[in-house]
Coordinates of C-alpha atoms and ligand atoms in Angstrom, one line a residue:
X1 CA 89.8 -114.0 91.5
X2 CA 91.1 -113.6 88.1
X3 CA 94.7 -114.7 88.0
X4 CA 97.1 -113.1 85.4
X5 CA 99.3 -115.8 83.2
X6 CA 102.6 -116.0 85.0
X7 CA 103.6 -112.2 85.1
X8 CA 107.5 -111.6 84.5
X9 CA 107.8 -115.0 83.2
X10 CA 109.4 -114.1 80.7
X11 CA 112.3 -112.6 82.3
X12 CA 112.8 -115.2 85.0
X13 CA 112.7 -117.8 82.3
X14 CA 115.8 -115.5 80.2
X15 CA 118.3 -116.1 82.8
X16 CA 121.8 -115.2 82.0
X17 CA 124.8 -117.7 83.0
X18 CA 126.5 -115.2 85.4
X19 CA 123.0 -114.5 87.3
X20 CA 124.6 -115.2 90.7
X21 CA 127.9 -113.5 90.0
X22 CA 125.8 -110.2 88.6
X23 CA 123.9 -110.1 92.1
X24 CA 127.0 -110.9 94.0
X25 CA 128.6 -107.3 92.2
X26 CA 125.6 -105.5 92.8
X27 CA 125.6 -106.3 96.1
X28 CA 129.4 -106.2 96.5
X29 CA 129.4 -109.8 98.4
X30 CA 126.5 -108.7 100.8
X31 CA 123.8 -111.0 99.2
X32 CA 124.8 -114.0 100.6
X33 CA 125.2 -113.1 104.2
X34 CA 122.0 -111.5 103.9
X35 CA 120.6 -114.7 102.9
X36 CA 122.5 -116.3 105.5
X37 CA 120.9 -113.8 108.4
X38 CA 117.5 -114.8 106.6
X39 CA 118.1 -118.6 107.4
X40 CA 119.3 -118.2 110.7
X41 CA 115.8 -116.2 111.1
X42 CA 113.8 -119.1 109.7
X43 CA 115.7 -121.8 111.5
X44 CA 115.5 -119.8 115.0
X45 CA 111.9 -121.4 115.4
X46 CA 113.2 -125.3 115.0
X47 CA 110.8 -125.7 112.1
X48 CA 110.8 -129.0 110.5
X49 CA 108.9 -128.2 107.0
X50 CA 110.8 -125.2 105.4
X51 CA 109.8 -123.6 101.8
X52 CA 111.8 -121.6 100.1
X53 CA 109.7 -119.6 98.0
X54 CA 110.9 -118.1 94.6
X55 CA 114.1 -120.2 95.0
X56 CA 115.6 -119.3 92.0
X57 CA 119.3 -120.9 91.6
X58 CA 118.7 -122.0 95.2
X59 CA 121.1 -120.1 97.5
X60 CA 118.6 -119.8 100.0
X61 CA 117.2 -123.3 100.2
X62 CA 120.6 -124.6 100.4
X63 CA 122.3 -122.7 103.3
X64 CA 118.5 -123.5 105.3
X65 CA 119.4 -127.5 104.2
X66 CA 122.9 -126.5 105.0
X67 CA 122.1 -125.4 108.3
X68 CA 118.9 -127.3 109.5
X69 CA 119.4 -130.5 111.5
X70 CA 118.6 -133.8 109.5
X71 CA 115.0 -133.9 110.5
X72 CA 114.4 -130.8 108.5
X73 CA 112.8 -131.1 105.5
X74 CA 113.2 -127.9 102.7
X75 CA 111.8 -127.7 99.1
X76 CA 112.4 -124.8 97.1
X77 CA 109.7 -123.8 94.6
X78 CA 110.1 -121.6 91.4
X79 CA 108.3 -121.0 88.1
X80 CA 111.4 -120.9 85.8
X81 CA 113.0 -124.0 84.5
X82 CA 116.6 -122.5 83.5
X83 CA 116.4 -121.6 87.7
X84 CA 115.5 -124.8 89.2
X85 CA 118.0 -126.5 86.9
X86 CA 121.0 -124.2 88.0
X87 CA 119.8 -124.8 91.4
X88 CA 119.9 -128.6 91.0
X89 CA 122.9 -128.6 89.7
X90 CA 124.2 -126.6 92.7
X91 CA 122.4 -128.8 95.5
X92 CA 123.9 -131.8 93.5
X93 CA 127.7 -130.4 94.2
X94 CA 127.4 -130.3 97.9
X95 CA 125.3 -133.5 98.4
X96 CA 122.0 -132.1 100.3
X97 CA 119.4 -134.6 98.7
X98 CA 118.1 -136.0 101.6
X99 CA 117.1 -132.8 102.5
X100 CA 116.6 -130.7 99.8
X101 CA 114.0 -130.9 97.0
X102 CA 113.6 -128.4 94.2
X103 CA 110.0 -128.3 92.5
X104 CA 108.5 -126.1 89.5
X105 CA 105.3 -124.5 90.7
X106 CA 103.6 -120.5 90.9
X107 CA 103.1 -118.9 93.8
X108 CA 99.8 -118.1 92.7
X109 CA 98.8 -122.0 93.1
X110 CA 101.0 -123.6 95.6
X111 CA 101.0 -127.3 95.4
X112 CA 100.7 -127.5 99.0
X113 CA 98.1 -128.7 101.5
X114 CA 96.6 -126.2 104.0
X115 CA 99.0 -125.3 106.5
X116 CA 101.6 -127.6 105.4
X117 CA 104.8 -125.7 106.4
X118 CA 106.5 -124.2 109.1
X119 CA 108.4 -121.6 107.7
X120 CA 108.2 -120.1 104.6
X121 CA 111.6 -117.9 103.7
X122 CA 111.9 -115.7 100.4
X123 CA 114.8 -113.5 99.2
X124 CA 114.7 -110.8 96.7
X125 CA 111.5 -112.1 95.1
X126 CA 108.6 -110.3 97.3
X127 CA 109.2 -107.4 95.2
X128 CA 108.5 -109.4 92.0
X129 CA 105.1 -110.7 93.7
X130 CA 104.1 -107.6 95.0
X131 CA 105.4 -104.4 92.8
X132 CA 102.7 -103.9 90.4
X133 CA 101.9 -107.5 90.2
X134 CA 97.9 -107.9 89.3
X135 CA 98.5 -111.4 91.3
X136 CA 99.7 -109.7 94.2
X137 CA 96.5 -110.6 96.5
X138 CA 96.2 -114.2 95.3
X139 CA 100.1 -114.8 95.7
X140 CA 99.8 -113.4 99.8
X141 CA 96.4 -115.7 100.3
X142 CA 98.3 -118.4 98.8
X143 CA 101.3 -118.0 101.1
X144 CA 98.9 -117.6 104.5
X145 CA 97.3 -120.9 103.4
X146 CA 99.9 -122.8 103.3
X147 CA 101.7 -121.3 106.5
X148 CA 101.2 -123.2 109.4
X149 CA 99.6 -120.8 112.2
X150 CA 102.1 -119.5 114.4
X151 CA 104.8 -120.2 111.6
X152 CA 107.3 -117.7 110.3
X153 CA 107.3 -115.7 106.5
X154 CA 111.0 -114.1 106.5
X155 CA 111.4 -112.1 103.7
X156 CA 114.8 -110.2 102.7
X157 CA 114.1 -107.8 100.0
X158 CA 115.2 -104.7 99.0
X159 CA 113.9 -101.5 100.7
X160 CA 113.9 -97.7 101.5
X161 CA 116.8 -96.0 103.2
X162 CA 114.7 -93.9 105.9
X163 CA 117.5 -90.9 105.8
X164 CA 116.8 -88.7 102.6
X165 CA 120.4 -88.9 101.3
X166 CA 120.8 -92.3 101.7
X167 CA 117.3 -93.0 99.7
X168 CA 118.7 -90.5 97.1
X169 CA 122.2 -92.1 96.6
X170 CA 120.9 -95.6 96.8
X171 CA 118.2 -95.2 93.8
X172 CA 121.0 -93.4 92.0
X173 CA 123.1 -96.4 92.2
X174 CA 120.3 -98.6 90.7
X175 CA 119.7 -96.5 88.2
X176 CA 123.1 -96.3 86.7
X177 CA 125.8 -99.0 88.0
X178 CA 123.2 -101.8 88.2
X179 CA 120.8 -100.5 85.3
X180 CA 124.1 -100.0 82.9
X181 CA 126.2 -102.9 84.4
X182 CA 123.7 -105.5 84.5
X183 CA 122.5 -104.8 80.9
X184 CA 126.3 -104.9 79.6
X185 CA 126.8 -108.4 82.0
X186 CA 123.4 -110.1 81.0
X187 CA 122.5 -108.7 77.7
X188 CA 118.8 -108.6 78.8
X189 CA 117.9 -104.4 79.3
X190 CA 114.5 -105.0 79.8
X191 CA 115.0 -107.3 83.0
X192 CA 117.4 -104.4 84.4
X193 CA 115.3 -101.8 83.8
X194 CA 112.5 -104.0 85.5
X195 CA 115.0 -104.2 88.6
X196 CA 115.9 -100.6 89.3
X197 CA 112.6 -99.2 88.5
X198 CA 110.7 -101.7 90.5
X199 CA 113.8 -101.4 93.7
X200 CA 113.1 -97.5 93.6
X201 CA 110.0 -97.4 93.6
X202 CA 109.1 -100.2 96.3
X203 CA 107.6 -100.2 99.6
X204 CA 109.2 -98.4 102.7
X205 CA 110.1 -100.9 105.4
X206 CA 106.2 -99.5 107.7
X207 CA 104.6 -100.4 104.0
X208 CA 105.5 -103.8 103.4
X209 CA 104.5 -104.2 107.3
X210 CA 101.2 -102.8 106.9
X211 CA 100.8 -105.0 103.6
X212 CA 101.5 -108.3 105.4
X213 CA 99.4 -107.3 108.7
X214 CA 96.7 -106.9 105.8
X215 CA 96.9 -110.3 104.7
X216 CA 96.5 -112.1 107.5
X217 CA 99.8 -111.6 109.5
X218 CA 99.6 -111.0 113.6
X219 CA 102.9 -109.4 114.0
X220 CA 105.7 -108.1 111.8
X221 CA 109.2 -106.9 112.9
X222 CA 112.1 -105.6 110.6
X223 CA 115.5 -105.9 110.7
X224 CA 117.4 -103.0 108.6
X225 CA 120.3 -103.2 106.2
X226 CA 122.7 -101.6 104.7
X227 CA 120.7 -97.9 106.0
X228 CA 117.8 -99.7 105.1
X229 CA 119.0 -100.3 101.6
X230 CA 117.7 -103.9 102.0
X231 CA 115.2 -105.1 105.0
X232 CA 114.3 -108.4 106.5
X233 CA 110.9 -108.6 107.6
X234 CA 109.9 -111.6 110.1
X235 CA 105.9 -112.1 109.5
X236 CA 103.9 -114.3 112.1
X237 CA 100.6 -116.3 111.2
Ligands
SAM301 C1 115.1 -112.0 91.6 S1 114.9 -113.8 91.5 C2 115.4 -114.2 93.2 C3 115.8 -115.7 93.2 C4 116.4 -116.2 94.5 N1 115.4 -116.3 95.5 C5 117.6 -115.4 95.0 O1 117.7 -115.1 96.2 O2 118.4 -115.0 94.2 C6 113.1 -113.9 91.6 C7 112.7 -115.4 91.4 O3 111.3 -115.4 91.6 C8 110.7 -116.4 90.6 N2 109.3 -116.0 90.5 C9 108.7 -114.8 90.2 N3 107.4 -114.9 90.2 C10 107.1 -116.2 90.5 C11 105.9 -116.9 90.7 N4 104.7 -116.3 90.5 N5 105.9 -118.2 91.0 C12 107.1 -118.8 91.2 N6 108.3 -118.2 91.0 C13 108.3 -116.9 90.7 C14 111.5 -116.1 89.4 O4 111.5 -117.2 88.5 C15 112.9 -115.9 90.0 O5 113.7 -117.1 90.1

């Protein structure tokens, strides 16, 4: 399998300073409970290994090391330096280091044995793997292999609103607030334009389903958002 040098590198490695406060305004606050549902997903099977895939600044590793008891042991993984250093920064504020570990690695070569965790949690970063992304099939194998079997992949990620108006309004909104606002806020177009195109134009809620029962997934449920704005999907191996 031919694998593609790090794909959107570049704009994951161009991060501007107010990254979280531009997602929180997008999102008008909703991001982090939507994380926080995502967790409480992950956690609902007691696992004891936890990856947070993607991590970015860390939001979601830390609530799961927030919330899991002190058995648990999380690592968050990501490919951009300027990401994993914010998110050290922030697991350094509110002490988690016994529990927490952040590590630079692609998803498209997981530095992982064979099923070595029990969960595997991602937010807002499927899309990147999986929205015209040549890796896209290496990046899922990757992901069953290292999944225990019987363990959880809880992805939150952004989605179709079933209802025609609500589809029509929502890819309006990305296409103007968030396309013009987050190019004003973080000086970086191309990365915005990546963002609305790619949120328009992703998979319907059945779609991702049928994508992960393709690669190796027994059963897949989904938990709507916002009129299906954003979806969390709960994948068993
Ligand atoms: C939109 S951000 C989401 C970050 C974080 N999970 C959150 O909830 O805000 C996408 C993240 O995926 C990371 N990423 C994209 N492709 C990757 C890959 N192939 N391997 C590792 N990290 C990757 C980027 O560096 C970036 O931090």
């Amino acid at each position: 399998m031919v694998i593609e040098k790090k794909p959107l590198h570049s704009i994951f490695t161009a991060v501007p300073d107010r990254y979280d406060l531009i997602n929180r305004i997008f999102t008008w606050g909703q991001d982090a409970k939507w994380r926080l549902k995502t967790a409480r997903l992950c956690l609902s099977t007691q696992p004891v290994k936890i990856l947070d895939l993607c991590c970015g600044t860390g939001d979601l590793a830390i609530t799961l090391a927030q919330l899991a008891p002190s058995s648990a042991q999380v690592v968050g993984l990501d490919y951009s330096p300027p990401m994993l250093e914010k998110a050290t920064a922030k697991a350094a504020r509110v002490q988690l280091k016994a529990k927490l570990d952040f590590i630079h690695g692609d998803v498209g070569d997981l530095p992982f044995p064979d099923e070595y965790f029990d969960c595997i949690g991602i937010s807002f970063a499927f899309r990147n793997l999986t929205y015209k992304n040549p890796n896209t099939p290496r990046y899922l194998s990757e992901i069953v292999r290292v999944l225990k079997n019987g363990g959880q992949f809880v992805i939150v990620e952004s989605s179709q609103p079933p209802n025609k108006l609500f589809r029509i309004l929502d890819h309006f909104y990305l296409r103007t607030f968030v396309r013009w606002m987050g190019t004003y806020l973080s000086k970086n177009k191309a990365a915005y334009v990546y963002l609305t195109e790619s949120a328009s134009k992703f998979y319907t809620a059945e779609e991702l389903s049928d994508l992960l029962a393709q690669s190796g997934f027994n059963a897949v449920t989904v938990k709507r958002l916002l009129f299906g704005a954003t979806a969390i999907h709960v994948a068993i191996k």
